[in-house]
Amino acid sequence: MAIRTLDDLAAANRAIGVRVDINSPLTAAGGLADDARLRAHVDTLAELLAADARVAVLAHQGRPGGDEFARLERHADRLDALLDAPVSYCDATFSTGARDAVADLAPGEAVVLENTRFYSEEYMTFAPERAADTALVDGLAPALDAYVNDAFAAAHRSQPSLVGFPEVLPSYAGRVMEAELDALSGVADTPTPRTYVVGGAKVPDSVEVAAHALSHGLADNVLVTGVVANVFLAATGVDLGRASTDFIHERDYGTEIARAADLLAAHNDALHLPVDVAVERDGARCELSTDALPPAGDEAVCDIGSDTVDAYADVLADSETVVVNGPAGVFEDDLFADGTRGVFGAASEVEHSIVGGGDTAAAIRRFDITGFDHVSTGGGAAINLLTDADLPAVAALR
């Protein structure tokens, strides 16, 4: 069954619940440190408000007990500045106060309801029919005429605000959700040669992306970076030194070394591993050939080297499509930014380019790299879609 979009929604003077993902990094003072996720949803919200919908925004911020577990008042203020329509804040989510706030909206006005995760049910996993019976859905749904899910970044979760409302309300995908599904589920239709860049520190996810792409004929080349590259190098017998080896095993990534070895045995011609790496030595960046490893003492491999960047750039120059998932090193540290900046810069020049979310998108913003065709708002959700894994919130819309 096809998913309905905003093109199918008659929104005028109707109360529309819109689930977004505006979970953002906060400053020490509790302000928004980055509003990229809020800006991503502007098109969806602006379209509904321009159509005279009465919009109730549902979202979460942080995790219970975490430093960034906070109210959404600042998010409401920022959306009010970003949109050419009034946006207010309500400190309730599904109670009488929330229902009254929705009822009081005039056409073309929005209210941001309180953090959905302030209520324990929202941080639990439910089947959709059970999610529809939670206090959140049962309490708020009577105030709404329809539901729009634009929270692709949370689509891999089966929580009430994501899968419960479609059980009881006409439901639609917002513009962010629509664009993400089109871009990430349509990789097989993109031009070839097709190159995947996999990296970062979430090794099981990245190895799964590589395995899926290679086994399904989606990737002509896989460029391996980040901690993922360290795992693949270890699979070839390279001694990474005590610090990097301990890092792999402390995170229980030892089994991924065996998976990497299997992939190398089956797809050796398509997999590209670093030829040099970077460590910190006497406060400076020091590049070592992989033949010269292990590094000295407690030196850790924190980036790919310049020869690897050049080799990977050559592969990307001959590619028609690139899918980027994960940075090449500890890009937040200037000593180890070169690999990510160099590989991502080369990837941005490829004719058709798709970027997974999370740390990958953060690195692109840090280095102000432009030219990508699609930059995902989702980390875990993007991984699921790239590997054909389940996305409960998307299934609920069907």
PDB file of C-alpha atoms in Angstrom, residues 13-212:
ATOM      1  CA  ASN A  13      -9.071  24.578   9.060  1.00  0.00           C
ATOM      2  CA  ARG A  14      -8.245  21.060  10.238  1.00  0.00           C
ATOM      3  CA  ALA A  15      -6.245  20.238  13.375  1.00  0.00           C
ATOM      4  CA  ILE A  16      -3.151  18.363  12.211  1.00  0.00           C
ATOM      5  CA  GLY A  17      -0.760  16.632  14.587  1.00  0.00           C
ATOM      6  CA  VAL A  18       2.742  16.767  13.097  1.00  0.00           C
ATOM      7  CA  ARG A  19       5.457  14.548  14.568  1.00  0.00           C
ATOM      8  CA  VAL A  20       8.876  16.065  13.863  1.00  0.00           C
ATOM      9  CA  ASP A  21      12.383  15.242  15.066  1.00  0.00           C
ATOM     10  CA  ILE A  22      13.890  18.446  16.415  1.00  0.00           C
ATOM     11  CA  ASN A  23      16.079  16.693  18.990  1.00  0.00           C
ATOM     12  CA  SER A  24      19.034  19.092  19.037  1.00  0.00           C
ATOM     13  CA  PRO A  25      22.326  19.622  20.843  1.00  0.00           C
ATOM     14  CA  LEU A  26      21.995  22.139  23.670  1.00  0.00           C
ATOM     15  CA  THR A  27      24.412  24.694  25.069  1.00  0.00           C
ATOM     16  CA  ALA A  28      25.578  24.603  28.684  1.00  0.00           C
ATOM     17  CA  ALA A  29      22.931  27.239  29.401  1.00  0.00           C
ATOM     18  CA  GLY A  30      20.203  25.089  27.853  1.00  0.00           C
ATOM     19  CA  GLY A  31      19.841  26.970  24.580  1.00  0.00           C
ATOM     20  CA  LEU A  32      19.869  25.431  21.120  1.00  0.00           C
ATOM     21  CA  ALA A  33      23.440  24.861  19.956  1.00  0.00           C
ATOM     22  CA  ASP A  34      22.357  23.805  16.441  1.00  0.00           C
ATOM     23  CA  ASP A  35      18.976  24.352  14.778  1.00  0.00           C
ATOM     24  CA  ALA A  36      19.607  22.202  11.679  1.00  0.00           C
ATOM     25  CA  ARG A  37      16.889  19.704  12.555  1.00  0.00           C
ATOM     26  CA  LEU A  38      14.351  22.456  13.144  1.00  0.00           C
ATOM     27  CA  ARG A  39      15.157  24.035   9.777  1.00  0.00           C
ATOM     28  CA  ALA A  40      14.723  20.655   8.087  1.00  0.00           C
ATOM     29  CA  HIS A  41      11.019  20.634   9.007  1.00  0.00           C
ATOM     30  CA  VAL A  42      10.271  24.221   7.971  1.00  0.00           C
ATOM     31  CA  ASP A  43       8.963  23.218   4.527  1.00  0.00           C
ATOM     32  CA  THR A  44       6.436  20.742   5.926  1.00  0.00           C
ATOM     33  CA  LEU A  45       5.201  23.076   8.643  1.00  0.00           C
ATOM     34  CA  ALA A  46       5.129  26.115   6.350  1.00  0.00           C
ATOM     35  CA  GLU A  47       3.124  24.225   3.721  1.00  0.00           C
ATOM     36  CA  LEU A  48       0.500  23.153   6.245  1.00  0.00           C
ATOM     37  CA  LEU A  49       0.256  26.596   7.830  1.00  0.00           C
ATOM     38  CA  ALA A  50      -0.010  28.281   4.426  1.00  0.00           C
ATOM     39  CA  ALA A  51      -2.929  25.927   3.747  1.00  0.00           C
ATOM     40  CA  ASP A  52      -4.635  27.255   6.912  1.00  0.00           C
ATOM     41  CA  ALA A  53      -4.134  24.111   8.946  1.00  0.00           C
ATOM     42  CA  ARG A  54      -4.121  24.315  12.738  1.00  0.00           C
ATOM     43  CA  VAL A  55      -0.854  22.565  13.572  1.00  0.00           C
ATOM     44  CA  ALA A  56       0.050  20.757  16.795  1.00  0.00           C
ATOM     45  CA  VAL A  57       3.763  19.904  16.783  1.00  0.00           C
ATOM     46  CA  LEU A  58       4.872  16.732  18.587  1.00  0.00           C
ATOM     47  CA  ALA A  59       8.551  16.126  19.301  1.00  0.00           C
ATOM     48  CA  HIS A  60      11.087  14.895  21.830  1.00  0.00           C
ATOM     49  CA  GLN A  61      14.323  16.330  23.211  1.00  0.00           C
ATOM     50  CA  GLY A  62      16.988  14.168  24.809  1.00  0.00           C
ATOM     51  CA  ARG A  63      16.607  10.991  26.838  1.00  0.00           C
ATOM     52  CA  PRO A  64      15.251  10.584  30.360  1.00  0.00           C
ATOM     53  CA  GLY A  65      17.991  11.381  32.846  1.00  0.00           C
ATOM     54  CA  GLY A  66      20.296  12.860  30.223  1.00  0.00           C
ATOM     55  CA  ASP A  67      21.827  16.329  30.213  1.00  0.00           C
ATOM     56  CA  GLU A  68      19.792  17.304  27.132  1.00  0.00           C
ATOM     57  CA  PHE A  69      16.427  16.090  28.439  1.00  0.00           C
ATOM     58  CA  ALA A  70      14.598  19.400  28.322  1.00  0.00           C
ATOM     59  CA  ARG A  71      11.378  21.285  27.666  1.00  0.00           C
ATOM     60  CA  LEU A  72      10.547  22.386  24.123  1.00  0.00           C
ATOM     61  CA  GLU A  73       9.931  26.071  24.852  1.00  0.00           C
ATOM     62  CA  ARG A  74      13.198  27.119  23.161  1.00  0.00           C
ATOM     63  CA  HIS A  75      12.358  24.986  20.142  1.00  0.00           C
ATOM     64  CA  ALA A  76       8.996  26.718  19.874  1.00  0.00           C
ATOM     65  CA  ASP A  77      10.647  30.132  20.015  1.00  0.00           C
ATOM     66  CA  ARG A  78      13.054  29.133  17.243  1.00  0.00           C
ATOM     67  CA  LEU A  79      10.280  27.751  15.032  1.00  0.00           C
ATOM     68  CA  ASP A  80       8.353  30.974  15.594  1.00  0.00           C
ATOM     69  CA  ALA A  81      11.362  32.851  14.187  1.00  0.00           C
ATOM     70  CA  LEU A  82      11.855  30.440  11.272  1.00  0.00           C
ATOM     71  CA  LEU A  83       8.222  30.362  10.121  1.00  0.00           C
ATOM     72  CA  ASP A  84       6.101  33.169   8.724  1.00  0.00           C
ATOM     73  CA  ALA A  85       3.260  32.152  11.040  1.00  0.00           C
ATOM     74  CA  PRO A  86       2.626  32.311  14.784  1.00  0.00           C
ATOM     75  CA  VAL A  87       4.090  29.426  16.803  1.00  0.00           C
ATOM     76  CA  SER A  88       3.294  29.141  20.508  1.00  0.00           C
ATOM     77  CA  TYR A  89       4.317  26.690  23.228  1.00  0.00           C
ATOM     78  CA  CYS A  90       2.208  24.533  25.525  1.00  0.00           C
ATOM     79  CA  ASP A  91       3.697  22.817  28.583  1.00  0.00           C
ATOM     80  CA  ALA A  92       1.363  19.820  28.183  1.00  0.00           C
ATOM     81  CA  THR A  93       1.276  17.005  25.632  1.00  0.00           C
ATOM     82  CA  PHE A  94      -2.019  15.113  25.867  1.00  0.00           C
ATOM     83  CA  SER A  95      -3.908  16.508  28.847  1.00  0.00           C
ATOM     84  CA  THR A  96      -6.854  18.919  28.870  1.00  0.00           C
ATOM     85  CA  GLY A  97      -4.348  21.769  28.606  1.00  0.00           C
ATOM     86  CA  ALA A  98      -2.905  20.331  25.397  1.00  0.00           C
ATOM     87  CA  ARG A  99      -6.331  19.691  23.878  1.00  0.00           C
ATOM     88  CA  ASP A 100      -7.418  23.224  24.751  1.00  0.00           C
ATOM     89  CA  ALA A 101      -4.252  24.668  23.193  1.00  0.00           C
ATOM     90  CA  VAL A 102      -5.047  22.850  19.945  1.00  0.00           C
ATOM     91  CA  ALA A 103      -8.700  23.912  20.034  1.00  0.00           C
ATOM     92  CA  ASP A 104      -7.684  27.563  20.525  1.00  0.00           C
ATOM     93  CA  LEU A 105      -5.529  27.634  17.377  1.00  0.00           C
ATOM     94  CA  ALA A 106      -6.723  29.786  14.500  1.00  0.00           C
ATOM     95  CA  PRO A 107      -6.159  28.583  10.928  1.00  0.00           C
ATOM     96  CA  GLY A 108      -2.514  29.130  10.021  1.00  0.00           C
ATOM     97  CA  GLU A 109      -1.269  28.924  13.613  1.00  0.00           C
ATOM     98  CA  ALA A 110       0.878  26.275  15.337  1.00  0.00           C
ATOM     99  CA  VAL A 111       1.584  25.159  18.882  1.00  0.00           C
ATOM    100  CA  VAL A 112       4.555  23.096  20.032  1.00  0.00           C
ATOM    101  CA  LEU A 113       3.374  20.604  22.641  1.00  0.00           C
ATOM    102  CA  GLU A 114       5.640  19.469  25.474  1.00  0.00           C
ATOM    103  CA  ASN A 115       8.428  16.880  25.098  1.00  0.00           C
ATOM    104  CA  THR A 116       6.743  13.541  24.380  1.00  0.00           C
ATOM    105  CA  ARG A 117       9.433  11.713  26.354  1.00  0.00           C
ATOM    106  CA  PHE A 118       8.364  13.384  29.591  1.00  0.00           C
ATOM    107  CA  TYR A 119       5.892  10.501  29.713  1.00  0.00           C
ATOM    108  CA  SER A 120       7.260   7.013  30.312  1.00  0.00           C
ATOM    109  CA  GLU A 121       5.176   5.289  27.624  1.00  0.00           C
ATOM    110  CA  GLU A 122       6.914   7.302  24.916  1.00  0.00           C
ATOM    111  CA  TYR A 123      10.256   5.754  25.784  1.00  0.00           C
ATOM    112  CA  MET A 124       8.891   2.227  25.439  1.00  0.00           C
ATOM    113  CA  THR A 125       8.388   0.021  22.383  1.00  0.00           C
ATOM    114  CA  PHE A 126       4.854  -0.933  21.391  1.00  0.00           C
ATOM    115  CA  ALA A 127       3.118  -2.625  18.503  1.00  0.00           C
ATOM    116  CA  PRO A 128       0.976  -0.002  16.705  1.00  0.00           C
ATOM    117  CA  GLU A 129      -2.357  -1.300  17.990  1.00  0.00           C
ATOM    118  CA  ARG A 130      -1.028  -1.224  21.576  1.00  0.00           C
ATOM    119  CA  ALA A 131       0.527   2.207  21.033  1.00  0.00           C
ATOM    120  CA  ALA A 132      -2.916   3.509  20.078  1.00  0.00           C
ATOM    121  CA  ASP A 133      -4.113   2.651  23.599  1.00  0.00           C
ATOM    122  CA  THR A 134      -1.443   4.691  25.396  1.00  0.00           C
ATOM    123  CA  ALA A 135      -2.304   7.827  27.348  1.00  0.00           C
ATOM    124  CA  LEU A 136      -0.563  10.029  24.781  1.00  0.00           C
ATOM    125  CA  VAL A 137      -2.545   8.825  21.774  1.00  0.00           C
ATOM    126  CA  ASP A 138      -5.800   8.267  23.624  1.00  0.00           C
ATOM    127  CA  GLY A 139      -5.605  11.730  25.184  1.00  0.00           C
ATOM    128  CA  LEU A 140      -4.543  13.799  22.177  1.00  0.00           C
ATOM    129  CA  ALA A 141      -6.124  12.053  19.181  1.00  0.00           C
ATOM    130  CA  PRO A 142      -9.662  13.379  19.925  1.00  0.00           C
ATOM    131  CA  ALA A 143      -8.319  16.929  19.415  1.00  0.00           C
ATOM    132  CA  LEU A 144      -6.871  16.114  15.993  1.00  0.00           C
ATOM    133  CA  ASP A 145      -8.372  15.564  12.541  1.00  0.00           C
ATOM    134  CA  ALA A 146      -5.273  14.030  10.939  1.00  0.00           C
ATOM    135  CA  TYR A 147      -1.671  13.057  11.649  1.00  0.00           C
ATOM    136  CA  VAL A 148       1.520  13.784   9.694  1.00  0.00           C
ATOM    137  CA  ASN A 149       4.797  11.997  10.430  1.00  0.00           C
ATOM    138  CA  ASP A 150       7.815  14.004   9.317  1.00  0.00           C
ATOM    139  CA  ALA A 151      10.207  12.486  11.891  1.00  0.00           C
ATOM    140  CA  PHE A 152      12.303  10.258   9.654  1.00  0.00           C
ATOM    141  CA  ALA A 153      15.210  10.398  12.104  1.00  0.00           C
ATOM    142  CA  ALA A 154      13.041   8.544  14.637  1.00  0.00           C
ATOM    143  CA  ALA A 155      11.322   6.225  12.142  1.00  0.00           C
ATOM    144  CA  HIS A 156      13.267   3.174  13.351  1.00  0.00           C
ATOM    145  CA  ARG A 157      11.489   3.417  16.716  1.00  0.00           C
ATOM    146  CA  SER A 158       8.068   1.951  17.540  1.00  0.00           C
ATOM    147  CA  GLN A 159       6.867   4.471  20.090  1.00  0.00           C
ATOM    148  CA  PRO A 160       3.350   5.868  20.634  1.00  0.00           C
ATOM    149  CA  SER A 161       3.824   9.254  18.963  1.00  0.00           C
ATOM    150  CA  LEU A 162       5.301   7.499  15.913  1.00  0.00           C
ATOM    151  CA  VAL A 163       3.143   4.417  15.386  1.00  0.00           C
ATOM    152  CA  GLY A 164       0.038   4.941  17.543  1.00  0.00           C
ATOM    153  CA  PHE A 165      -1.677   7.855  15.813  1.00  0.00           C
ATOM    154  CA  PRO A 166      -1.870   6.162  12.374  1.00  0.00           C
ATOM    155  CA  GLU A 167      -4.066   3.509  14.011  1.00  0.00           C
ATOM    156  CA  VAL A 168      -6.770   6.058  14.853  1.00  0.00           C
ATOM    157  CA  LEU A 169      -6.306   9.020  12.476  1.00  0.00           C
ATOM    158  CA  PRO A 170      -5.897   9.556   8.713  1.00  0.00           C
ATOM    159  CA  SER A 171      -2.107   9.698   8.386  1.00  0.00           C
ATOM    160  CA  TYR A 172       0.392  11.129   5.943  1.00  0.00           C
ATOM    161  CA  ALA A 173       4.132  11.504   5.367  1.00  0.00           C
ATOM    162  CA  GLY A 174       5.595  14.989   5.639  1.00  0.00           C
ATOM    163  CA  ARG A 175       8.060  16.394   3.119  1.00  0.00           C
ATOM    164  CA  VAL A 176      11.154  15.316   5.080  1.00  0.00           C
ATOM    165  CA  MET A 177       9.860  11.762   5.403  1.00  0.00           C
ATOM    166  CA  GLU A 178       8.887  11.691   1.722  1.00  0.00           C
ATOM    167  CA  ALA A 179      12.292  12.940   0.535  1.00  0.00           C
ATOM    168  CA  GLU A 180      14.194  10.516   2.786  1.00  0.00           C
ATOM    169  CA  LEU A 181      12.218   7.505   1.564  1.00  0.00           C
ATOM    170  CA  ASP A 182      12.660   8.536  -2.069  1.00  0.00           C
ATOM    171  CA  ALA A 183      16.423   9.056  -1.732  1.00  0.00           C
ATOM    172  CA  LEU A 184      17.454   6.183   0.524  1.00  0.00           C
ATOM    173  CA  SER A 185      15.141   3.482  -0.770  1.00  0.00           C
ATOM    174  CA  GLY A 186      15.950   4.340  -4.383  1.00  0.00           C
ATOM    175  CA  VAL A 187      19.711   3.690  -4.295  1.00  0.00           C
ATOM    176  CA  ALA A 188      19.393   0.695  -6.633  1.00  0.00           C
ATOM    177  CA  ASP A 189      18.094   3.021  -9.350  1.00  0.00           C
ATOM    178  CA  THR A 190      21.008   5.463  -9.203  1.00  0.00           C
ATOM    179  CA  PRO A 191      23.722   5.500 -11.906  1.00  0.00           C
ATOM    180  CA  THR A 192      26.833   3.337 -11.686  1.00  0.00           C
ATOM    181  CA  PRO A 193      29.680   2.921 -10.836  1.00  0.00           C
ATOM    182  CA  ARG A 194      28.310   3.228  -7.299  1.00  0.00           C
ATOM    183  CA  THR A 195      30.649   3.754  -4.360  1.00  0.00           C
ATOM    184  CA  TYR A 196      29.847   3.462  -0.655  1.00  0.00           C
ATOM    185  CA  VAL A 197      31.958   5.245   1.964  1.00  0.00           C
ATOM    186  CA  VAL A 198      31.511   3.553   5.357  1.00  0.00           C
ATOM    187  CA  GLY A 199      33.150   4.758   8.543  1.00  0.00           C
ATOM    188  CA  GLY A 200      32.528   6.196  11.970  1.00  0.00           C
ATOM    189  CA  ALA A 201      32.630   4.404  15.309  1.00  0.00           C
ATOM    190  CA  LYS A 202      29.343   2.454  15.068  1.00  0.00           C
ATOM    191  CA  VAL A 203      31.091  -0.539  13.572  1.00  0.00           C
ATOM    192  CA  PRO A 204      28.235  -3.096  13.456  1.00  0.00           C
ATOM    193  CA  ASP A 205      25.982  -0.650  11.596  1.00  0.00           C
ATOM    194  CA  SER A 206      28.634   0.272   9.049  1.00  0.00           C
ATOM    195  CA  VAL A 207      29.726  -3.319   8.472  1.00  0.00           C
ATOM    196  CA  GLU A 208      26.078  -4.234   7.907  1.00  0.00           C
ATOM    197  CA  VAL A 209      25.719  -1.423   5.349  1.00  0.00           C
ATOM    198  CA  ALA A 210      28.816  -2.676   3.526  1.00  0.00           C
ATOM    199  CA  ALA A 211      27.673  -6.291   3.657  1.00  0.00           C
ATOM    200  CA  HIS A 212      24.206  -5.450   2.372  1.00  0.00           C
TER     201      HIS A 212
END
